[in-house]
PDB file of C-alpha atoms in Angstrom:
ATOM      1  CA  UNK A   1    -136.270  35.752  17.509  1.00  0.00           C
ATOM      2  CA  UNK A   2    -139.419  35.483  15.710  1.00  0.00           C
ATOM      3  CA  UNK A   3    -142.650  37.207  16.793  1.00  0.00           C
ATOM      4  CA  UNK A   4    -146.428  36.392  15.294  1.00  0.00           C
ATOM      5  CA  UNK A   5    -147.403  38.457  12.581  1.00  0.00           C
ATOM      6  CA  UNK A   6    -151.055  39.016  13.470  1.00  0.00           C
ATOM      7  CA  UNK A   7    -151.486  42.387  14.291  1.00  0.00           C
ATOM      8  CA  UNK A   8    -149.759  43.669  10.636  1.00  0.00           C
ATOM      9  CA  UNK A   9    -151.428  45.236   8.306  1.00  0.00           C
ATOM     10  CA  UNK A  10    -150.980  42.370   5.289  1.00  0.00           C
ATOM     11  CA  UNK A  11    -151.635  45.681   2.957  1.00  0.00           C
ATOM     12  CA  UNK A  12    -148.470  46.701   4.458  1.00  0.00           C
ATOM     13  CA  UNK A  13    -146.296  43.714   3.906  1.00  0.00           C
ATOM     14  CA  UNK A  14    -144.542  45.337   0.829  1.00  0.00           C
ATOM     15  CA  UNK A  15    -142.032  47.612   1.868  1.00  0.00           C
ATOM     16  CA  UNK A  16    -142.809  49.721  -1.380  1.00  0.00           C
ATOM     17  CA  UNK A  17    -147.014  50.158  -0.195  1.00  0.00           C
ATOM     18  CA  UNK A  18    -146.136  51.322   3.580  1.00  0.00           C
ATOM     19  CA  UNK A  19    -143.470  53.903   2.154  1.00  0.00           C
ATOM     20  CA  UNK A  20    -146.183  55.107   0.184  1.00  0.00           C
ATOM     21  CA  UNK A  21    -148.233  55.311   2.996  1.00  0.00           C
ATOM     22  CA  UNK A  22    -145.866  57.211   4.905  1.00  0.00           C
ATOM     23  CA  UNK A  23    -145.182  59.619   2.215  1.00  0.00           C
ATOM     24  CA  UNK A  24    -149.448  59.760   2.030  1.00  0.00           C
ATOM     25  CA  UNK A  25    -149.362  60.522   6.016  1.00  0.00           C
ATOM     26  CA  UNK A  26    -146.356  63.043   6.675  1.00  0.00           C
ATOM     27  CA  UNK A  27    -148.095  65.178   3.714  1.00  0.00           C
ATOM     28  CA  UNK A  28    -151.315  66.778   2.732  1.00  0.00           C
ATOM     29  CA  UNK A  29    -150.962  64.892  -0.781  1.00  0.00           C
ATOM     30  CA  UNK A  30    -148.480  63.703  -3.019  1.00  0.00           C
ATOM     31  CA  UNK A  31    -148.091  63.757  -7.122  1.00  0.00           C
ATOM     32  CA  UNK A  32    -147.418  60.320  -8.952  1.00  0.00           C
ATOM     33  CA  UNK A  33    -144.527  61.713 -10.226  1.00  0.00           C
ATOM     34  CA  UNK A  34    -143.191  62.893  -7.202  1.00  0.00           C
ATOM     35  CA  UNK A  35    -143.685  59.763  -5.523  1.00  0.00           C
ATOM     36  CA  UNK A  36    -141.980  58.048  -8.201  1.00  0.00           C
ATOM     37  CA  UNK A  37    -138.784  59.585  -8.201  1.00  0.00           C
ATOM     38  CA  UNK A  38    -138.673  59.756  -4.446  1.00  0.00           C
ATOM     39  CA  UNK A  39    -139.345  55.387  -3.592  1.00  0.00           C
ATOM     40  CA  UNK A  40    -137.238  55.023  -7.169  1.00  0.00           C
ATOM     41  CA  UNK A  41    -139.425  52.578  -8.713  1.00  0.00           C
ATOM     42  CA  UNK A  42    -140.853  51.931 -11.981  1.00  0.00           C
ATOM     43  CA  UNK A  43    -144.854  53.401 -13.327  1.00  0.00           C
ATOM     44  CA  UNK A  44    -145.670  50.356 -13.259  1.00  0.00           C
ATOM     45  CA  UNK A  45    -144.534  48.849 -10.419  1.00  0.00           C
ATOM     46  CA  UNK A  46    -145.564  52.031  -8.425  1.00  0.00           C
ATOM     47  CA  UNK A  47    -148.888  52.329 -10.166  1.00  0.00           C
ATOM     48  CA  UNK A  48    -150.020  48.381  -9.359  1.00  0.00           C
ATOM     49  CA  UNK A  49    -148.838  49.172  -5.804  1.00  0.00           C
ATOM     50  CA  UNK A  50    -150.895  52.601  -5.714  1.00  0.00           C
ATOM     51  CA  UNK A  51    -154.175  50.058  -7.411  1.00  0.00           C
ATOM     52  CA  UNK A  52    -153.816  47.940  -3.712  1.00  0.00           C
ATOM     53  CA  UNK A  53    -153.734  50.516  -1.433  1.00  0.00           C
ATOM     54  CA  UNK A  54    -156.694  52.567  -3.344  1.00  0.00           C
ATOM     55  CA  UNK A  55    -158.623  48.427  -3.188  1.00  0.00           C
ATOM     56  CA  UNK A  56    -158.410  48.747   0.226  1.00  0.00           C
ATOM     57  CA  UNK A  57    -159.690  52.375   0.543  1.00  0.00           C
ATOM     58  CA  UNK A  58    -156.337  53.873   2.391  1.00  0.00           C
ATOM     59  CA  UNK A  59    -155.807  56.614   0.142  1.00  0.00           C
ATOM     60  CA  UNK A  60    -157.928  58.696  -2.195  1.00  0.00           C
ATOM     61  CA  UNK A  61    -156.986  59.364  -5.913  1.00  0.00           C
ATOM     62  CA  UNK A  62    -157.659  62.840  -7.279  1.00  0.00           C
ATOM     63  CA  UNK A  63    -157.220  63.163 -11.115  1.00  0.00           C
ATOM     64  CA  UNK A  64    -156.408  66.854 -13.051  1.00  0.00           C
ATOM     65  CA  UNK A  65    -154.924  68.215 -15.510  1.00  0.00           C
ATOM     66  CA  UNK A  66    -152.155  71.077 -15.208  1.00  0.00           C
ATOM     67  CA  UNK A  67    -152.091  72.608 -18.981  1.00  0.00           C
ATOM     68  CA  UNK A  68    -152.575  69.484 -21.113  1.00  0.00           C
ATOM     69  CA  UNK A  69    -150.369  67.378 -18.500  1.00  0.00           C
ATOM     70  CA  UNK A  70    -152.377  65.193 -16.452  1.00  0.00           C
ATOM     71  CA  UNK A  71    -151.495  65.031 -12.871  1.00  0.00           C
ATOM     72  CA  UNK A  72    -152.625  62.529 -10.258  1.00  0.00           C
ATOM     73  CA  UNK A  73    -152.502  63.295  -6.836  1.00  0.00           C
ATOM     74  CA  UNK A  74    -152.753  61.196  -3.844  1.00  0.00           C
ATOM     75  CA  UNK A  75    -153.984  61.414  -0.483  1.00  0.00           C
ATOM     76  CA  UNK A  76    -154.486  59.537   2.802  1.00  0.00           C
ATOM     77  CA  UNK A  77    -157.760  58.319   3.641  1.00  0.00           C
ATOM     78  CA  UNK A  78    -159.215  58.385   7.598  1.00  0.00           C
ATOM     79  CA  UNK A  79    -158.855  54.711   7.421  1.00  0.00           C
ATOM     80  CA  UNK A  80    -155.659  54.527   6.202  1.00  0.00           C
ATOM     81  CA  UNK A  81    -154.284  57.127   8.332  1.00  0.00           C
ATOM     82  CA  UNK A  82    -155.171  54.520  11.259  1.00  0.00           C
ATOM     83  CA  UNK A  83    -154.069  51.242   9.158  1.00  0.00           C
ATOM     84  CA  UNK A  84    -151.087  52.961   9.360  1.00  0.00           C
ATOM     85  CA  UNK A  85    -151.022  54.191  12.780  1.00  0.00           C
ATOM     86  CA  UNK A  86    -152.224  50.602  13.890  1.00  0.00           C
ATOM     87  CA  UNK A  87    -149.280  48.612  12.103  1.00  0.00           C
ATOM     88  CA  UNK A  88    -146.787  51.051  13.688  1.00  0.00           C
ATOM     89  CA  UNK A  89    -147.445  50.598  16.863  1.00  0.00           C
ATOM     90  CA  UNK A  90    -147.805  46.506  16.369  1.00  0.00           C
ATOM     91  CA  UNK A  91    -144.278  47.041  15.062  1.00  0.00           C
ATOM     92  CA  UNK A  92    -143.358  49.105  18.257  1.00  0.00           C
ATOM     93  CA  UNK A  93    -144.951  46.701  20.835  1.00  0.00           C
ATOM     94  CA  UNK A  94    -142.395  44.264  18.535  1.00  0.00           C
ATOM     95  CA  UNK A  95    -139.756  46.061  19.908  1.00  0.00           C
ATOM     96  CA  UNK A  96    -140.917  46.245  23.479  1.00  0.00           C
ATOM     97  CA  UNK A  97    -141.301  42.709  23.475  1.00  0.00           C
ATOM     98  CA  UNK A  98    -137.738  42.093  22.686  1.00  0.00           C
ATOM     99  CA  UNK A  99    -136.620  44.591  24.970  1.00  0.00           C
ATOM    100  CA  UNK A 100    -138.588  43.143  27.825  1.00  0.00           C
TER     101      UNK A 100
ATOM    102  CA  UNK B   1    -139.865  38.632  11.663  1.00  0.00           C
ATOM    103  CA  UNK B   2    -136.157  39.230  13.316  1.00  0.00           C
ATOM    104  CA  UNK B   3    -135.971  42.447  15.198  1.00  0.00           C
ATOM    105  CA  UNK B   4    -133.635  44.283  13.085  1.00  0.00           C
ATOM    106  CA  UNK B   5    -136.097  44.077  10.730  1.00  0.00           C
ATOM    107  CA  UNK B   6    -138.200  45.758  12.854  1.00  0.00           C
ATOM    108  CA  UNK B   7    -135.446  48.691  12.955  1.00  0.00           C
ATOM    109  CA  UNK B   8    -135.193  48.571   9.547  1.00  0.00           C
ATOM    110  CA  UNK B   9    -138.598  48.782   9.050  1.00  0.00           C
ATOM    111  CA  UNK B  10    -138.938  51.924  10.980  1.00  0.00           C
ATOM    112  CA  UNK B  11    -135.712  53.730   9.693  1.00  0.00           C
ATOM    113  CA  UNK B  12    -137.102  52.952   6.594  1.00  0.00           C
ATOM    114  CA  UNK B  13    -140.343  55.045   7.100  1.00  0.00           C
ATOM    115  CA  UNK B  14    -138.644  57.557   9.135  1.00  0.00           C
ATOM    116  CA  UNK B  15    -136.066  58.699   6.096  1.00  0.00           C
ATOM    117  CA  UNK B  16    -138.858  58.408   3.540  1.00  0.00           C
ATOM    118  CA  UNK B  17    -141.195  60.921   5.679  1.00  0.00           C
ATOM    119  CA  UNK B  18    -138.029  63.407   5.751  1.00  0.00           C
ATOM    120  CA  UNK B  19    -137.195  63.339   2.545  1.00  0.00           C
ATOM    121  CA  UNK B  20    -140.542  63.489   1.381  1.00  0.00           C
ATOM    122  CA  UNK B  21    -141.210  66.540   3.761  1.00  0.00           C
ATOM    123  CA  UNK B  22    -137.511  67.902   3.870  1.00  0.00           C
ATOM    124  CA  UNK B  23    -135.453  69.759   0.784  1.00  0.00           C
ATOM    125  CA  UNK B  24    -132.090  68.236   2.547  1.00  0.00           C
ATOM    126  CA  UNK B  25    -130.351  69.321  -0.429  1.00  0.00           C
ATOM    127  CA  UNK B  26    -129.500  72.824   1.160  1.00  0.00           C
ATOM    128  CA  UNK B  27    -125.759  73.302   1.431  1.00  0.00           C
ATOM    129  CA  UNK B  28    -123.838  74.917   3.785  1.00  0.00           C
ATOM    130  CA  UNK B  29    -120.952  76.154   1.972  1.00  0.00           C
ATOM    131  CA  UNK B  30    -123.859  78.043   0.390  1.00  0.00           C
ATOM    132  CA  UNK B  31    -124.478  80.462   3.335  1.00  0.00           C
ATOM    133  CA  UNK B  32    -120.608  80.989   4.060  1.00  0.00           C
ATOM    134  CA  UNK B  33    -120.739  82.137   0.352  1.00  0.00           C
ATOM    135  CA  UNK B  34    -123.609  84.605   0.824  1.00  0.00           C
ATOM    136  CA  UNK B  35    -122.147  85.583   4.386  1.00  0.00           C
ATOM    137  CA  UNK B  36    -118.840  86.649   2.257  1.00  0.00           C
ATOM    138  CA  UNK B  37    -120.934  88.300  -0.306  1.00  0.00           C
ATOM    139  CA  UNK B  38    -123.105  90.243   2.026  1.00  0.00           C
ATOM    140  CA  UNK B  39    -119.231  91.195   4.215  1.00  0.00           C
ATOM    141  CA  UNK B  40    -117.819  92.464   0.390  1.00  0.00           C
ATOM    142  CA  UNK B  41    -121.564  94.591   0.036  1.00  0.00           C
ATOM    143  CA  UNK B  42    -120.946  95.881   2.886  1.00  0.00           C
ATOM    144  CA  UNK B  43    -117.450  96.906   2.321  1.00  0.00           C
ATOM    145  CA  UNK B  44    -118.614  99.052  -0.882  1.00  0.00           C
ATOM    146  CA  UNK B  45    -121.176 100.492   0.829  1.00  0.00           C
ATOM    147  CA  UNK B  46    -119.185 101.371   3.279  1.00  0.00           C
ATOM    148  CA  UNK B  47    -116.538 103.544   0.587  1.00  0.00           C
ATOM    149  CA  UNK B  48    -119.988 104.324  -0.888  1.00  0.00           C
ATOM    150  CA  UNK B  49    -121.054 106.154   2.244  1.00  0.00           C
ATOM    151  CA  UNK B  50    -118.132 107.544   3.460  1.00  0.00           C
ATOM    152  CA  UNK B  51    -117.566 109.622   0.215  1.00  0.00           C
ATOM    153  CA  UNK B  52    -119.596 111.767   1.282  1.00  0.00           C
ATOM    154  CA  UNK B  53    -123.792 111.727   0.803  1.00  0.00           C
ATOM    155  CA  UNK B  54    -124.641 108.103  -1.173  1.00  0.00           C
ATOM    156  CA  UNK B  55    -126.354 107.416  -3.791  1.00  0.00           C
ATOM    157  CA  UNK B  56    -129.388 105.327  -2.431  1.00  0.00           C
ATOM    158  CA  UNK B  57    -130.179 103.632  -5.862  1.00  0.00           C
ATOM    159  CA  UNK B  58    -126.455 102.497  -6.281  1.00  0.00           C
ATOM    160  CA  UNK B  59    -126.986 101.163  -2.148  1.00  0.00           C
ATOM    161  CA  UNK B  60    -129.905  99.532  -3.393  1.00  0.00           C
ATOM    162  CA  UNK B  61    -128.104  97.651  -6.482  1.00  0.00           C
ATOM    163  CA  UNK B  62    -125.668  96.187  -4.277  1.00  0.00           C
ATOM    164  CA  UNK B  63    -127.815  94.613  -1.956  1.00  0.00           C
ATOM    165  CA  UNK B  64    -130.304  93.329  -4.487  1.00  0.00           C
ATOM    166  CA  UNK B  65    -126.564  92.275  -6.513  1.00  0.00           C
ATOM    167  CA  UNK B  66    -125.333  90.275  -3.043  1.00  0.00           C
ATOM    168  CA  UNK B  67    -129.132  88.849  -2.384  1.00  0.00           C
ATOM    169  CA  UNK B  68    -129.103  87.353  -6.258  1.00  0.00           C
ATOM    170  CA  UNK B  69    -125.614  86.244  -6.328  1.00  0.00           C
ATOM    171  CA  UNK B  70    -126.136  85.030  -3.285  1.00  0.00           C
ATOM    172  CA  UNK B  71    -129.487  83.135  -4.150  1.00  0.00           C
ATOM    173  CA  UNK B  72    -127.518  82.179  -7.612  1.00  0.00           C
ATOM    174  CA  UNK B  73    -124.876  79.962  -5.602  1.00  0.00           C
ATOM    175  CA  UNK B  74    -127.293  78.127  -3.067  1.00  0.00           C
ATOM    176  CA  UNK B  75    -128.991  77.287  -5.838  1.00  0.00           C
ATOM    177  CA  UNK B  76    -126.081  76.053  -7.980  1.00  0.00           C
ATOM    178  CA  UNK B  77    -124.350  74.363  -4.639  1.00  0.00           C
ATOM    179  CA  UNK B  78    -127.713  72.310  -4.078  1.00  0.00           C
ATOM    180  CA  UNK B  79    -127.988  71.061  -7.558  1.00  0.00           C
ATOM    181  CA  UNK B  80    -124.601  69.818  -6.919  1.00  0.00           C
ATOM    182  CA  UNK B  81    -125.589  68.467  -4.000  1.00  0.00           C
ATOM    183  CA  UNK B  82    -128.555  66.653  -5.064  1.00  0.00           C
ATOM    184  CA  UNK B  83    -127.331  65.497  -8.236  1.00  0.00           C
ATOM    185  CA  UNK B  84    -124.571  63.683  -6.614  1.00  0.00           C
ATOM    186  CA  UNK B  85    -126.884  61.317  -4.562  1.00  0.00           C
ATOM    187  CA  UNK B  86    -129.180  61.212  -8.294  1.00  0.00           C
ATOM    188  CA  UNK B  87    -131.806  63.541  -6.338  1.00  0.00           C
ATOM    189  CA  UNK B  88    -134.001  66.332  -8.159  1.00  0.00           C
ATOM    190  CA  UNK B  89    -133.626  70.067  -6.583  1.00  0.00           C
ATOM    191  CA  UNK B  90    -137.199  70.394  -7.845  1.00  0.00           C
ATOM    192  CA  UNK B  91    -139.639  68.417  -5.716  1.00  0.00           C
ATOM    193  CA  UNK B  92    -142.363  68.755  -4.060  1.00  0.00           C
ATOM    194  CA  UNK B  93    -141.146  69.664  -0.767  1.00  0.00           C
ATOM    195  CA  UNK B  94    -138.418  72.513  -2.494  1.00  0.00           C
ATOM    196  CA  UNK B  95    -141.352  73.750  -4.251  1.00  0.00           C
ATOM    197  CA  UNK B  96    -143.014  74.369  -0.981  1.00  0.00           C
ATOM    198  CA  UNK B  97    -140.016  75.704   0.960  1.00  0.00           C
ATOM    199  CA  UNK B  98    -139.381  78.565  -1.823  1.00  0.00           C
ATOM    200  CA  UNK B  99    -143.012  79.109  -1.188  1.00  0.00           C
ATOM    201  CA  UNK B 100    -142.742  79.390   2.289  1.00  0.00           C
ATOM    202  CA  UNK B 101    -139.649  81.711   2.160  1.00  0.00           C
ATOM    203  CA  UNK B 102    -141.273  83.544  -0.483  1.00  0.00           C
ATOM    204  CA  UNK B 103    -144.095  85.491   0.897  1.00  0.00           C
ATOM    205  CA  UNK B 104    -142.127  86.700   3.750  1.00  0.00           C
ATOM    206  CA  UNK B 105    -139.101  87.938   1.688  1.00  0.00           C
ATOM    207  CA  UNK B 106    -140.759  89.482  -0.846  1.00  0.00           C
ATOM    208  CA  UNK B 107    -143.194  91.097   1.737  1.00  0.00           C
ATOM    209  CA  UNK B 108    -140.122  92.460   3.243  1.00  0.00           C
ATOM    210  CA  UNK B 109    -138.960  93.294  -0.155  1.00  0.00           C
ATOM    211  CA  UNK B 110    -141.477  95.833  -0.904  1.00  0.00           C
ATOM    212  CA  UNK B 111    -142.158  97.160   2.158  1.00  0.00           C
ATOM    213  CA  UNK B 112    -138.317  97.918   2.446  1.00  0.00           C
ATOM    214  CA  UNK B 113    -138.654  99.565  -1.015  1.00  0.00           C
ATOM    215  CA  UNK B 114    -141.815 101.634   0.551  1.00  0.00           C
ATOM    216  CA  UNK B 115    -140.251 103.070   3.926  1.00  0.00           C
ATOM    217  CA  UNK B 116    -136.749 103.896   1.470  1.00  0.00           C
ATOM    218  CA  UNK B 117    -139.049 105.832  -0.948  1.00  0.00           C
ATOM    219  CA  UNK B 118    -140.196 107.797   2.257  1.00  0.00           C
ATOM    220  CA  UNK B 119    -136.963 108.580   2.886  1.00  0.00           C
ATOM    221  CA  UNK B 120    -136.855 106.709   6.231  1.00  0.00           C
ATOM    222  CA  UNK B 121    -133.457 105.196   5.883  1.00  0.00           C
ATOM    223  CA  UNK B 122    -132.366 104.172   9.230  1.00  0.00           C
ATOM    224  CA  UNK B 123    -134.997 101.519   9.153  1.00  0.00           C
ATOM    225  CA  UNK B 124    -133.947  99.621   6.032  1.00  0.00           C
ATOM    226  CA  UNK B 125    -130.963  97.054   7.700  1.00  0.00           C
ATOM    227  CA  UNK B 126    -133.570  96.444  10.778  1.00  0.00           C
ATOM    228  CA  UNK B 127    -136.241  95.340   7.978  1.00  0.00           C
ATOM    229  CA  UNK B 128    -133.915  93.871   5.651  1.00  0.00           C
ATOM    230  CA  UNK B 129    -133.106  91.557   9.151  1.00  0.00           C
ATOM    231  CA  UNK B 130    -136.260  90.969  10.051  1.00  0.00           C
ATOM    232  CA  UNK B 131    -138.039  90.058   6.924  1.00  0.00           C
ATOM    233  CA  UNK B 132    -135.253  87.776   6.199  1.00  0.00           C
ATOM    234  CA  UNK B 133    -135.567  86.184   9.536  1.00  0.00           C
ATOM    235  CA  UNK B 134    -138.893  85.818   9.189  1.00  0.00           C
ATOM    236  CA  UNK B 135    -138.485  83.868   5.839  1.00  0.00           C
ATOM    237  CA  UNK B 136    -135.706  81.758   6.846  1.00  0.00           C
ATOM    238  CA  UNK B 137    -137.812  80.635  10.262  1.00  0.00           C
ATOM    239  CA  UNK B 138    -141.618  80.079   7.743  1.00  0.00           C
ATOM    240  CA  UNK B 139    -139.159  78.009   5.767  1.00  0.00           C
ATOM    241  CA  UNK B 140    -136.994  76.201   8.073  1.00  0.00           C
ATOM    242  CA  UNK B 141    -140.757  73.437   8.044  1.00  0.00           C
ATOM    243  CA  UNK B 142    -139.064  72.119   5.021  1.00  0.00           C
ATOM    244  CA  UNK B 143    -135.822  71.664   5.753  1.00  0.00           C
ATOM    245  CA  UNK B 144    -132.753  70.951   8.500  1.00  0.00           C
ATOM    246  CA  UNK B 145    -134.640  72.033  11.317  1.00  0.00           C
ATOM    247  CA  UNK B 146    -131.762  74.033  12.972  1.00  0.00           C
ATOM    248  CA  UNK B 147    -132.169  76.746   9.820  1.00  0.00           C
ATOM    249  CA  UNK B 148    -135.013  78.390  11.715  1.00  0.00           C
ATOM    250  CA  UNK B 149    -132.431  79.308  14.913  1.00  0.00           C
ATOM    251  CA  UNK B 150    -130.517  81.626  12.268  1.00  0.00           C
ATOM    252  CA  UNK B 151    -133.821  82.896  10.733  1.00  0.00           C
ATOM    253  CA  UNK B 152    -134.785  83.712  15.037  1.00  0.00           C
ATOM    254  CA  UNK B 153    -130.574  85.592  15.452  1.00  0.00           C
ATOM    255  CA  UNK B 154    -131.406  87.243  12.483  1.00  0.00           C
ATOM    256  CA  UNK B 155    -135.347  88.652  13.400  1.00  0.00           C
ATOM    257  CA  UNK B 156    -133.051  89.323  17.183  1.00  0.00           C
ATOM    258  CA  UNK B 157    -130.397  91.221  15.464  1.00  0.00           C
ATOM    259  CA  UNK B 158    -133.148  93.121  13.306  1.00  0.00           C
ATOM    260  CA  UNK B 159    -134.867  94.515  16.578  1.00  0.00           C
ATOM    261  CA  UNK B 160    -131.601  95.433  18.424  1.00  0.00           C
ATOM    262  CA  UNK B 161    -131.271  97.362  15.092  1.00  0.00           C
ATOM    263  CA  UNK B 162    -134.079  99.115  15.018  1.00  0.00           C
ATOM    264  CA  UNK B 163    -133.304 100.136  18.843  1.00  0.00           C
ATOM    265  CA  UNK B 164    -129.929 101.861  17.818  1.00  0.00           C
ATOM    266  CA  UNK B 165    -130.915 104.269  14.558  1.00  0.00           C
ATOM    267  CA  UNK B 166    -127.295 105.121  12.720  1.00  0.00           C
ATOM    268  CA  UNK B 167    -125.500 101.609  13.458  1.00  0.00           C
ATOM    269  CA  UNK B 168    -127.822 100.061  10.618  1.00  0.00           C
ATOM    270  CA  UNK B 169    -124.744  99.173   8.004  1.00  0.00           C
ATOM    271  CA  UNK B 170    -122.814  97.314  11.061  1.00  0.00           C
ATOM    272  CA  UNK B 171    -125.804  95.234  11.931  1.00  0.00           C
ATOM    273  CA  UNK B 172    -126.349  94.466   8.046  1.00  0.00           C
ATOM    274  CA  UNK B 173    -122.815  93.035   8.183  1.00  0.00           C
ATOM    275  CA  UNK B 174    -123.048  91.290  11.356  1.00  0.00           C
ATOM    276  CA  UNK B 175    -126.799  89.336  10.556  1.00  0.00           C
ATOM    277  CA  UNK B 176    -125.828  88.534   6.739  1.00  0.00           C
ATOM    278  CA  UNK B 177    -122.503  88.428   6.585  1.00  0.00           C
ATOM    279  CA  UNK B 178    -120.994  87.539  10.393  1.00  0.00           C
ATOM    280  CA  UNK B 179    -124.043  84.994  11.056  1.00  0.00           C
ATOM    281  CA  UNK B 180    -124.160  83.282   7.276  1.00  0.00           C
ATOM    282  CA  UNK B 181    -120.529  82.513   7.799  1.00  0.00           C
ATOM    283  CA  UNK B 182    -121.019  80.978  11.154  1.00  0.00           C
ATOM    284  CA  UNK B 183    -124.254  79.085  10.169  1.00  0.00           C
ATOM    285  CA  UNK B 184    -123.483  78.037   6.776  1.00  0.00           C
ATOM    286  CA  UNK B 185    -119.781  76.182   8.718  1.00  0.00           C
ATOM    287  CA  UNK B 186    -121.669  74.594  11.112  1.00  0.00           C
ATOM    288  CA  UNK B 187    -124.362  73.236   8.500  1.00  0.00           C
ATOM    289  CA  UNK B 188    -121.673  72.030   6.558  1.00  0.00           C
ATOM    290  CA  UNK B 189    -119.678  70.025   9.468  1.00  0.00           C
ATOM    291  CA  UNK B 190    -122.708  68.792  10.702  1.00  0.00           C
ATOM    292  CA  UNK B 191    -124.517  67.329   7.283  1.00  0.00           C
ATOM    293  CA  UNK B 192    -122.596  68.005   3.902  1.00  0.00           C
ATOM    294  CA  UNK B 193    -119.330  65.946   5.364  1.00  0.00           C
ATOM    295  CA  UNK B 194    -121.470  62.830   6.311  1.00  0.00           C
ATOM    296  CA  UNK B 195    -123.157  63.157   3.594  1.00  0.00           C
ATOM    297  CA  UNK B 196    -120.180  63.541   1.039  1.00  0.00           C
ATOM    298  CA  UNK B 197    -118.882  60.241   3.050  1.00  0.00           C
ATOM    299  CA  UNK B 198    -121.625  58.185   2.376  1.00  0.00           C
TER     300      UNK B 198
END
């Protein structure tokens, strides 16, 4: 059965951008590295992916250095914590629709 | 979109919030380790005491020997763990469960070491309990949830303790040996087997 695709977030169409959202929303903030080697993708791909969501002001980038290291750390914006919130519950009344 | 999709969708962003929130690396076999660790401390300070007055500093050394072996082998077990599903053991959410467990213990630590220089020795297994306790419940957030019910038996068996002075060694026994044995089977049925089946 197919269902209309209006209420989704398009930012979230790539499975890789909503787990980093989810990651972004279950925590306080999350390093690039650490984000890496938990969705077990590429710099590159994760950093172009990172880019979007940052376009469309979901998350906040906060750029230090430990020692000489630099480390990036990411964060949730208000906005994105309701993107998010938003697209989950389109894909819940998804379900309910089904069901019903 | 089809509807298991939909479910796939959301199991997808359900297992990447735990794992990004979770160490799910602990192992149980670890705690039946430690529980047999803390039952063969116990044993020797058992002799220890029962040849007549103890020496507290040689007491001490075993129970700091059983709580590094002890933290030796978790640590080992969940490398092993992690490294067969190609996982780290130091992430961000390990990171913050040693930090949680941390204060706690090593609170507990010193103010054990505090009330033994005082000479008050029939409170050391009751604070030794509860500290632990304590630590294991502030750090159950980042992990299997059910690791905080041992961390609450363990701050239970502490007080009981404390209420019957002269029993301390027996309640040492029971919280980190008896318990760790129990828990540490039950975490392993319940998430190393599926996990090894995968």
């Amino acid at each position: 059965m197919k269902v209309s695709l209006s209420n989704f977030d398009k930012a979230f169409e790539n499975r890789i951008r909503l787990q980093i959202m989810s990651v972004l929303v279950a925590n306080e903030s999350y390093d690039f590295n650490s984000l890496k080697e938990l969705l077990e993708v590429t710099d590159g791909n994760l950093a172009s992916h990172l880019k979007a969501l940052e376009k469309e002001e979901y998350i906040t980038v906060n750029k230090s250095f430990i020692g000489r290291k630099p480390n990036t750390r990411y964060q949730a914006s208000e906005k994105g914590v309701a993107a998010f919130k938003k697209h989950l519950e389109a894909l819940e009344q998804l379900i309910k629709q089904q069901k019903g | 979109m089809e509807s298991k999709d939909v479910y796939a969708e959301l199991s997808s962003i359900k297992n990447i919030m735990e794992r990004s929130t979770r160490f799910i690396s602990l192992s149980g076999l670890a705690g039946v380790m430690a529980g047999i660790y803390a039952l063969a401390g116990a044993g020797v300070a058992y002799q220890l005491l029962n040849n007549g007055p103890a020496d507290v500093q040689l007491l001490v050394a075993v129970a700091l020997g059983v709580l590094v072996i002890s933290m030796g082998t978790a640590i080992w077990l969940s490398y092993r763990k992690a490294s067969k599903k190609g996982q780290s053991i130091w992430t961000q959410s390990s990171k913050a469960l040693l930090f949680a467990g941390m204060v706690p213990l090593v609170t507990g630590g010193c103010f054990t070491l505090m009330i033994l220089s005082q000479g008050n020795y029939e409170l050391i297994a009751p604070c030794c309990l509860i500290f632990y306790g304590l630590s294991v419940v502030s750090a159950s957030k980042y992990t299997f949830g059910d690791v905080k019910w041992l961390g609450i038996l363990e701050i239970l068996l502490g007080l009981i303790a404390t209420l019957l002075p002269g029993y301390g060694l027996l309640f040492w026994a029971l919280g980190f040996g008896v318990l760790h044995i129990i828990y540490g089977t039950i975490m392993h049925f319940k998430y190393d087997r599926e996990s090894i089946a995968q």
